Amino acid sequence: MTRTALRSWWRQSAASLLVLALVAGVTGGLVTGLLVGASHTRSAYDRFVAVSRLPDVYVESPDGNPVDAERIRRVPGVEGVATISMGGVALAGSDLYVQIGASLDGGYGREVNASRIVAGRPALVGADDEVVLAEPIAAALRKSVGDRLRLESYTPAQIEAMKTSQGGEPEGPMGPNATVTVVGIHRAPTNIVTDKILSDQIILPAGFSRRYGEKIGAWGYAIFVDVGPSASAGQVAAVARRIRALPGFDRRRVDTSPSGSQPTIQPTLDFVATGLNVLAAAVAFTGLAAVGFLFMRIISRFIGDASLLGTLGATRAARCRALALVAMPAACASALPVAAATVATTLFVPFGLAERADPETGVYFDAAVVGLSAATVAAIVMIVAVLCARRMVDRTVRALRSSRKRTFAHALSRPAAFVGLSFAFDGGADRRESGGRVAIAGLGFAGAALVATFVFAASTDHLLKTPSAYGWTWDLQVNTEVLARVAAENGVAGASEVRYAPVSVDGTSGSVRGVRVISGAPPMRLLRGRPVNARDEAVLGRRSMATHGVELGDRVTFGDGDRRRSFRVVGEAVFAGVEDVPFAASGAAINLDQLVELVEGTEDEGTTTGLIALESGVDRDAFMRRVAKIPGAHPEVITPTPGADIERLGDADSLPWVLVAFLATVGVLSLVSAALSGVHRHRKDLGVLRAIGFTRANVRTSITVQAVALTITGLAIGIPVGLVLGRLVWRWFAHGLGIGVDVITPWPLIVALAVASVTVFALLSLVPARTATRVRAAEVLRAE
């Protein structure tokens, strides 16, 4: 008997089951695709660095002898070697200065620096007229695949004369000219972090060296060594020690730069990945509620048949099982939309910054992941079906305990507004099912996520628009020779002399600032600890502290060989500007005199500038005109730009508003669904109310009050939760960036959200209110 009824139910609800399968499958596929996309987003940069095979060790070579490269290749831990000649070649007819070199052994681009080709193809190893350009260089030169690049060169004699300063500056390039064709555009990890030309070079293939090698001079030769993907500082240092131990290498310059120390965009990727996970949770929550609602509507048509089965001897468990099995065709049929939605989602995620970094582009399809997702969706559909079936059966066997006389009395004693409140928080006849719970939960969830998103977006916008938030605490730069005189001018809040120079930090290549404060505060934002006061003290960025494994009070070593000095870390700061590579949480600052001792007499003694911070309210333009009259001041205002890691936050600014749109939709659907189901659930109550004199206006007022009450309750829960959540998320994110925690609460936006929500939902309630006014008392009471 039960099987016969079940087959009949399947036939009657075929169309509804198809809709249920589509809803469940698409929801499951979207959730799976978003979760996979979040995972790929979080790991995109690390995977890109791993496959790019960045050089970890740089070894000076006197003449580019291939024997040196072979000896290094045999060192334990070395996975790739490339020998490069640098200099001697320049761009013809261009003001852009870019280092140009040539591969001597064909290892560059294959064993080392195997960057991702985003257009065209790699250059052939033996070609002498091909070149692959880095994205920033191609953009600066306005070159694309197929374009030609003219090169000019200096002879070996010219290079030697310039090295020894004999004969003065050469009249011009006297070496052979060459024209090469751009056959590809490649993307390196630093091109993900910033669009600026940083360490990007033009490296010509080995065929170019073979053709012009004896005719073109070189400033020097270097051997690039790859230690392996994601090599730690310890692994790189060990390989560097083994190379220095080779005969004849003890006097050569050996620098280290482990791949893990490269500037990263990981905090931004983590933020986007977290946002995708939140979106997946929101989709799952909405889909689960939709599946439950649709299935309840399906089996509500068969509850009478289920009751009849009970009179024929079917147990409660058998009736629940029969109603739950109605969902089985939908659960099985959901596998196809799960697969389609998962694949379709991978067309859009990862997106933006993560898509640029992801080395595995294209449509993603993993049979195991899709199969597991389909099985999970089917299981969830059946679990929801069992729960809904049990609830429906319980409602039929439970006697209605509400009295129509009590309803009549309440209707007489309470006006329309109080009836609306009763509808909002009362479950109807059996007093067990609260129709407002789903709406309050949906509105609370949406409100909390919206407010948290607003807080995060406002804090991010404040960070990007407030230079002092990312360490840019001064207004202009001046010549250091007149710095003291400018510092004495009215309106100056602080003045400092700053020099930056390349200095190794704990054996790893880095850049250090030397600071001499003339007045005011140091030109950085101090987060913890205190500024440098003594000769052996240093301030580091959070990322630098993590890279070298130090905390406040620990000691770190700057310099190499006889110039090695130990400094105690006394503060953590955010740095910006001054240098060409401003990463907020990276860098170090020491006393200026100590930096001079470390770099004086080296190849690069650094660059010095004077920094002036103005008092609040001082007209900068007027101050500039006044300072410009000082001979030799040369004041210059440089537009503040955030570090590359912070600048990339702009690439993820669309995600919060995607969440806002989706969560707003969730809130609207939750309320409309609750209002419509409330009208259906209170249909008998409405009939009684109409019978005792409730007008259509009274009914509309009741339904509107119901919607407003649910909205206010949901927002009252969601807004405080969202404020706490937003602050926690931003604190976690700011800590990952290594910047100060400046939480901005956009109260006008939050108040606007509350007012708009109440207004919009009150207007939306007119739709179910119109349905409620059509309830006829005679029909309802006759059915009763």
Short mmCIF file of N, CA, C and O in Angstrom, two decimals, residues 206-283:
data_model
loop_
_atom_site.label_atom_id
_atom_site.label_comp_id
_atom_site.label_asym_id
_atom_site.label_seq_id
_atom_site.Cartn_x
_atom_site.Cartn_y
_atom_site.Cartn_z
N ALA A 206 70.36 32.51 -25.19
CA ALA A 206 71.77 32.15 -25.33
C ALA A 206 72.28 32.37 -26.76
O ALA A 206 73.48 32.63 -26.97
N GLY A 207 71.41 32.25 -27.76
CA GLY A 207 71.82 32.47 -29.14
C GLY A 207 72.35 33.87 -29.36
O GLY A 207 73.25 34.09 -30.19
N PHE A 208 71.82 34.85 -28.64
CA PHE A 208 72.29 36.22 -28.76
C PHE A 208 73.74 36.32 -28.25
O PHE A 208 74.58 36.99 -28.87
N SER A 209 74.03 35.63 -27.15
CA SER A 209 75.40 35.65 -26.61
C SER A 209 76.38 35.00 -27.57
O SER A 209 77.52 35.48 -27.75
N ARG A 210 75.93 33.90 -28.19
CA ARG A 210 76.84 33.21 -29.11
C ARG A 210 77.17 34.08 -30.33
O ARG A 210 78.28 34.04 -30.86
N ARG A 211 76.20 34.89 -30.77
CA ARG A 211 76.43 35.71 -31.96
C ARG A 211 77.24 36.97 -31.66
O ARG A 211 78.12 37.35 -32.43
N TYR A 212 76.92 37.63 -30.53
CA TYR A 212 77.54 38.93 -30.27
C TYR A 212 78.49 38.92 -29.08
O TYR A 212 79.02 39.98 -28.72
N GLY A 213 78.72 37.75 -28.47
CA GLY A 213 79.46 37.71 -27.22
C GLY A 213 80.79 38.44 -27.22
O GLY A 213 81.11 39.18 -26.29
N GLU A 214 81.61 38.29 -28.24
CA GLU A 214 82.93 38.91 -28.26
C GLU A 214 82.89 40.36 -28.70
O GLU A 214 83.88 41.09 -28.55
N LYS A 215 81.77 40.81 -29.22
CA LYS A 215 81.67 42.18 -29.73
C LYS A 215 81.03 43.13 -28.72
O LYS A 215 81.11 44.35 -28.89
N ILE A 216 80.36 42.58 -27.72
CA ILE A 216 79.65 43.40 -26.74
C ILE A 216 80.28 43.17 -25.36
O ILE A 216 80.52 42.03 -24.95
N GLY A 217 80.56 44.26 -24.67
CA GLY A 217 81.13 44.15 -23.33
C GLY A 217 80.07 43.82 -22.30
O GLY A 217 78.86 43.81 -22.57
N ALA A 218 80.51 43.55 -21.08
CA ALA A 218 79.61 43.21 -19.99
C ALA A 218 80.12 43.84 -18.70
O ALA A 218 81.33 43.84 -18.43
N TRP A 219 79.19 44.37 -17.90
CA TRP A 219 79.57 44.93 -16.62
C TRP A 219 79.94 43.83 -15.63
O TRP A 219 80.71 44.04 -14.71
N GLY A 220 79.38 42.67 -15.79
CA GLY A 220 79.68 41.58 -14.88
C GLY A 220 78.91 40.34 -15.25
O GLY A 220 78.07 40.34 -16.18
N TYR A 221 79.20 39.28 -14.54
CA TYR A 221 78.56 38.00 -14.78
C TYR A 221 78.03 37.47 -13.45
O TYR A 221 78.63 37.69 -12.39
N ALA A 222 76.92 36.80 -13.51
CA ALA A 222 76.31 36.26 -12.30
C ALA A 222 75.76 34.87 -12.58
O ALA A 222 75.34 34.56 -13.71
N ILE A 223 75.80 34.04 -11.55
CA ILE A 223 75.22 32.71 -11.62
C ILE A 223 74.01 32.69 -10.71
O ILE A 223 74.13 32.93 -9.50
N PHE A 224 72.82 32.44 -11.28
CA PHE A 224 71.59 32.37 -10.52
C PHE A 224 71.37 30.91 -10.11
O PHE A 224 71.47 30.01 -10.94
N VAL A 225 71.05 30.70 -8.84
CA VAL A 225 70.90 29.35 -8.30
C VAL A 225 69.52 29.19 -7.69
O VAL A 225 69.09 30.02 -6.89
N ASP A 226 68.82 28.14 -8.10
CA ASP A 226 67.51 27.81 -7.53
C ASP A 226 67.68 26.65 -6.56
O ASP A 226 68.23 25.60 -6.91
N VAL A 227 67.21 26.83 -5.33
CA VAL A 227 67.33 25.80 -4.29
C VAL A 227 66.08 24.93 -4.23
O VAL A 227 66.08 23.89 -3.59
N GLY A 228 65.02 25.33 -4.89
CA GLY A 228 63.80 24.52 -4.88
C GLY A 228 62.60 25.36 -4.53
O GLY A 228 62.72 26.50 -4.04
N PRO A 229 61.40 24.83 -4.79
CA PRO A 229 60.19 25.60 -4.51
C PRO A 229 60.00 25.87 -3.02
O PRO A 229 60.19 24.98 -2.19
N SER A 230 59.67 27.11 -2.70
CA SER A 230 59.37 27.52 -1.33
C SER A 230 60.51 27.18 -0.38
O SER A 230 60.29 26.68 0.73
N ALA A 231 61.74 27.41 -0.82
CA ALA A 231 62.89 27.11 0.03
C ALA A 231 62.90 28.02 1.25
O ALA A 231 62.62 29.22 1.16
N SER A 232 63.22 27.44 2.40
CA SER A 232 63.29 28.23 3.63
C SER A 232 64.62 28.96 3.69
O SER A 232 65.57 28.66 2.96
N ALA A 233 64.68 29.95 4.58
CA ALA A 233 65.91 30.71 4.74
C ALA A 233 67.06 29.81 5.17
O ALA A 233 68.20 29.99 4.76
N GLY A 234 66.75 28.81 6.01
CA GLY A 234 67.78 27.88 6.46
C GLY A 234 68.33 27.04 5.33
O GLY A 234 69.55 26.82 5.24
N GLN A 235 67.46 26.56 4.45
CA GLN A 235 67.90 25.76 3.32
C GLN A 235 68.78 26.58 2.38
O GLN A 235 69.82 26.12 1.90
N VAL A 236 68.36 27.81 2.11
CA VAL A 236 69.13 28.68 1.23
C VAL A 236 70.49 29.00 1.84
O VAL A 236 71.53 28.98 1.16
N ALA A 237 70.49 29.31 3.14
CA ALA A 237 71.76 29.63 3.81
C ALA A 237 72.71 28.44 3.76
O ALA A 237 73.93 28.61 3.58
N ALA A 238 72.18 27.22 3.92
CA ALA A 238 73.03 26.02 3.88
C ALA A 238 73.67 25.85 2.50
O ALA A 238 74.87 25.53 2.39
N VAL A 239 72.89 26.05 1.44
CA VAL A 239 73.44 25.95 0.08
C VAL A 239 74.48 27.03 -0.15
O VAL A 239 75.53 26.78 -0.76
N ALA A 240 74.21 28.24 0.33
CA ALA A 240 75.18 29.33 0.16
C ALA A 240 76.50 28.99 0.85
O ALA A 240 77.59 29.27 0.32
N ARG A 241 76.44 28.38 2.03
CA ARG A 241 77.67 27.99 2.73
C ARG A 241 78.44 26.94 1.93
O ARG A 241 79.68 26.98 1.84
N ARG A 242 77.73 26.00 1.33
CA ARG A 242 78.41 24.96 0.53
C ARG A 242 79.07 25.57 -0.70
O ARG A 242 80.15 25.14 -1.11
N ILE A 243 78.41 26.58 -1.30
CA ILE A 243 79.02 27.23 -2.47
C ILE A 243 80.26 28.01 -2.05
O ILE A 243 81.30 27.97 -2.73
N ARG A 244 80.20 28.73 -0.93
CA ARG A 244 81.37 29.47 -0.47
C ARG A 244 82.53 28.53 -0.14
O ARG A 244 83.70 28.94 -0.20
N ALA A 245 82.22 27.28 0.21
CA ALA A 245 83.26 26.34 0.57
C ALA A 245 83.98 25.76 -0.65
O ALA A 245 85.01 25.09 -0.50
N LEU A 246 83.43 26.00 -1.86
CA LEU A 246 84.09 25.50 -3.06
C LEU A 246 85.43 26.22 -3.25
O LEU A 246 85.55 27.41 -2.97
N PRO A 247 86.44 25.53 -3.74
CA PRO A 247 87.74 26.17 -3.98
C PRO A 247 87.61 27.37 -4.91
O PRO A 247 87.02 27.27 -6.00
N GLY A 248 88.13 28.51 -4.47
CA GLY A 248 88.11 29.71 -5.28
C GLY A 248 86.87 30.56 -5.11
O GLY A 248 86.79 31.66 -5.67
N PHE A 249 85.87 30.07 -4.35
CA PHE A 249 84.62 30.83 -4.18
C PHE A 249 84.58 31.61 -2.88
O PHE A 249 83.63 32.35 -2.64
N ASP A 250 85.60 31.45 -2.04
CA ASP A 250 85.53 32.08 -0.73
C ASP A 250 85.61 33.60 -0.81
O ASP A 250 85.16 34.31 0.10
N ARG A 251 86.20 34.13 -1.88
CA ARG A 251 86.33 35.58 -2.03
C ARG A 251 85.28 36.17 -2.97
O ARG A 251 85.30 37.38 -3.24
N ARG A 252 84.41 35.35 -3.49
CA ARG A 252 83.37 35.86 -4.38
C ARG A 252 82.16 36.33 -3.56
O ARG A 252 81.92 35.85 -2.46
N ARG A 253 81.42 37.21 -4.18
CA ARG A 253 80.20 37.69 -3.51
C ARG A 253 79.09 36.67 -3.71
O ARG A 253 78.75 36.31 -4.84
N VAL A 254 78.52 36.21 -2.60
CA VAL A 254 77.42 35.24 -2.63
C VAL A 254 76.27 35.83 -1.82
O VAL A 254 76.36 35.97 -0.60
N ASP A 255 75.19 36.21 -2.49
CA ASP A 255 74.01 36.79 -1.84
C ASP A 255 72.89 35.77 -1.84
O ASP A 255 72.79 34.91 -2.72
N THR A 256 72.03 35.88 -0.84
CA THR A 256 70.89 34.97 -0.74
C THR A 256 69.59 35.77 -0.72
O THR A 256 69.53 36.89 -0.22
N SER A 257 68.57 35.16 -1.28
CA SER A 257 67.23 35.75 -1.26
C SER A 257 66.24 34.62 -1.41
O SER A 257 65.79 34.31 -2.52
N PRO A 258 65.87 33.93 -0.31
CA PRO A 258 64.95 32.79 -0.41
C PRO A 258 63.61 33.21 -0.98
O PRO A 258 63.14 34.32 -0.76
N SER A 259 63.02 32.30 -1.74
CA SER A 259 61.74 32.61 -2.40
C SER A 259 60.69 33.04 -1.40
O SER A 259 59.83 33.86 -1.68
N GLY A 260 60.74 32.46 -0.21
CA GLY A 260 59.74 32.80 0.80
C GLY A 260 59.83 34.23 1.29
O GLY A 260 58.92 34.74 1.92
N SER A 261 60.99 34.91 1.02
CA SER A 261 61.14 36.28 1.47
C SER A 261 60.65 37.28 0.43
O SER A 261 60.75 38.48 0.64
N GLN A 262 60.16 36.80 -0.72
CA GLN A 262 59.66 37.71 -1.74
C GLN A 262 58.44 38.46 -1.21
O GLN A 262 57.64 37.93 -0.44
N PRO A 263 58.25 39.73 -1.61
CA PRO A 263 57.06 40.47 -1.18
C PRO A 263 55.81 39.73 -1.61
O PRO A 263 55.74 39.19 -2.71
N THR A 264 54.82 39.69 -0.75
CA THR A 264 53.66 38.84 -1.00
C THR A 264 52.35 39.60 -0.93
O THR A 264 52.28 40.67 -0.34
N ILE A 265 51.36 39.02 -1.55
CA ILE A 265 50.01 39.57 -1.50
C ILE A 265 49.11 38.62 -0.73
O ILE A 265 47.89 38.65 -0.87
N GLN A 266 49.72 37.77 0.11
CA GLN A 266 48.95 36.74 0.79
C GLN A 266 47.81 37.28 1.63
O GLN A 266 46.71 36.70 1.63
N PRO A 267 47.99 38.38 2.39
CA PRO A 267 46.84 38.90 3.15
C PRO A 267 45.64 39.23 2.27
O PRO A 267 44.50 38.97 2.64
N THR A 268 45.90 39.80 1.09
CA THR A 268 44.80 40.11 0.18
C THR A 268 44.13 38.84 -0.32
O THR A 268 42.90 38.74 -0.38
N LEU A 269 44.93 37.84 -0.67
CA LEU A 269 44.37 36.57 -1.12
C LEU A 269 43.60 35.89 0.00
O LEU A 269 42.54 35.28 -0.24
N ASP A 270 44.10 35.96 1.23
CA ASP A 270 43.39 35.38 2.36
C ASP A 270 42.04 36.05 2.55
O ASP A 270 41.03 35.40 2.86
N PHE A 271 42.01 37.37 2.38
CA PHE A 271 40.76 38.10 2.51
C PHE A 271 39.75 37.66 1.45
O PHE A 271 38.58 37.40 1.76
N VAL A 272 40.20 37.56 0.20
CA VAL A 272 39.30 37.14 -0.88
C VAL A 272 38.83 35.70 -0.64
O VAL A 272 37.65 35.39 -0.82
N ALA A 273 39.74 34.83 -0.20
CA ALA A 273 39.37 33.44 0.06
C ALA A 273 38.35 33.36 1.19
O ALA A 273 37.38 32.59 1.11
N THR A 274 38.55 34.16 2.24
CA THR A 274 37.59 34.18 3.34
C THR A 274 36.23 34.68 2.85
O THR A 274 35.18 34.15 3.24
N GLY A 275 36.27 35.71 2.00
CA GLY A 275 35.01 36.21 1.45
C GLY A 275 34.28 35.17 0.62
O GLY A 275 33.05 35.04 0.69
N LEU A 276 35.02 34.39 -0.15
CA LEU A 276 34.41 33.31 -0.94
C LEU A 276 33.83 32.23 -0.02
O LEU A 276 32.76 31.67 -0.31
N ASN A 277 34.52 31.94 1.08
CA ASN A 277 33.99 30.97 2.03
C ASN A 277 32.70 31.47 2.68
O ASN A 277 31.75 30.71 2.89
N VAL A 278 32.69 32.77 3.01
CA VAL A 278 31.48 33.35 3.58
C VAL A 278 30.33 33.30 2.56
O VAL A 278 29.19 32.96 2.90
N LEU A 279 30.66 33.62 1.31
CA LEU A 279 29.64 33.56 0.26
C LEU A 279 29.14 32.13 0.09
O LEU A 279 27.93 31.90 -0.08
N ALA A 280 30.04 31.15 0.17
CA ALA A 280 29.63 29.75 0.07
C ALA A 280 28.71 29.37 1.22
O ALA A 280 27.70 28.66 1.03
N ALA A 281 29.03 29.85 2.44
CA ALA A 281 28.17 29.56 3.59
C ALA A 281 26.80 30.20 3.42
O ALA A 281 25.77 29.59 3.75
N ALA A 282 26.78 31.43 2.89
CA ALA A 282 25.50 32.10 2.68
C ALA A 282 24.67 31.37 1.63
O ALA A 282 23.45 31.19 1.78
N VAL A 283 25.33 30.94 0.55
CA VAL A 283 24.62 30.18 -0.49
C VAL A 283 24.09 28.87 0.09
O VAL A 283 22.95 28.46 -0.18
#
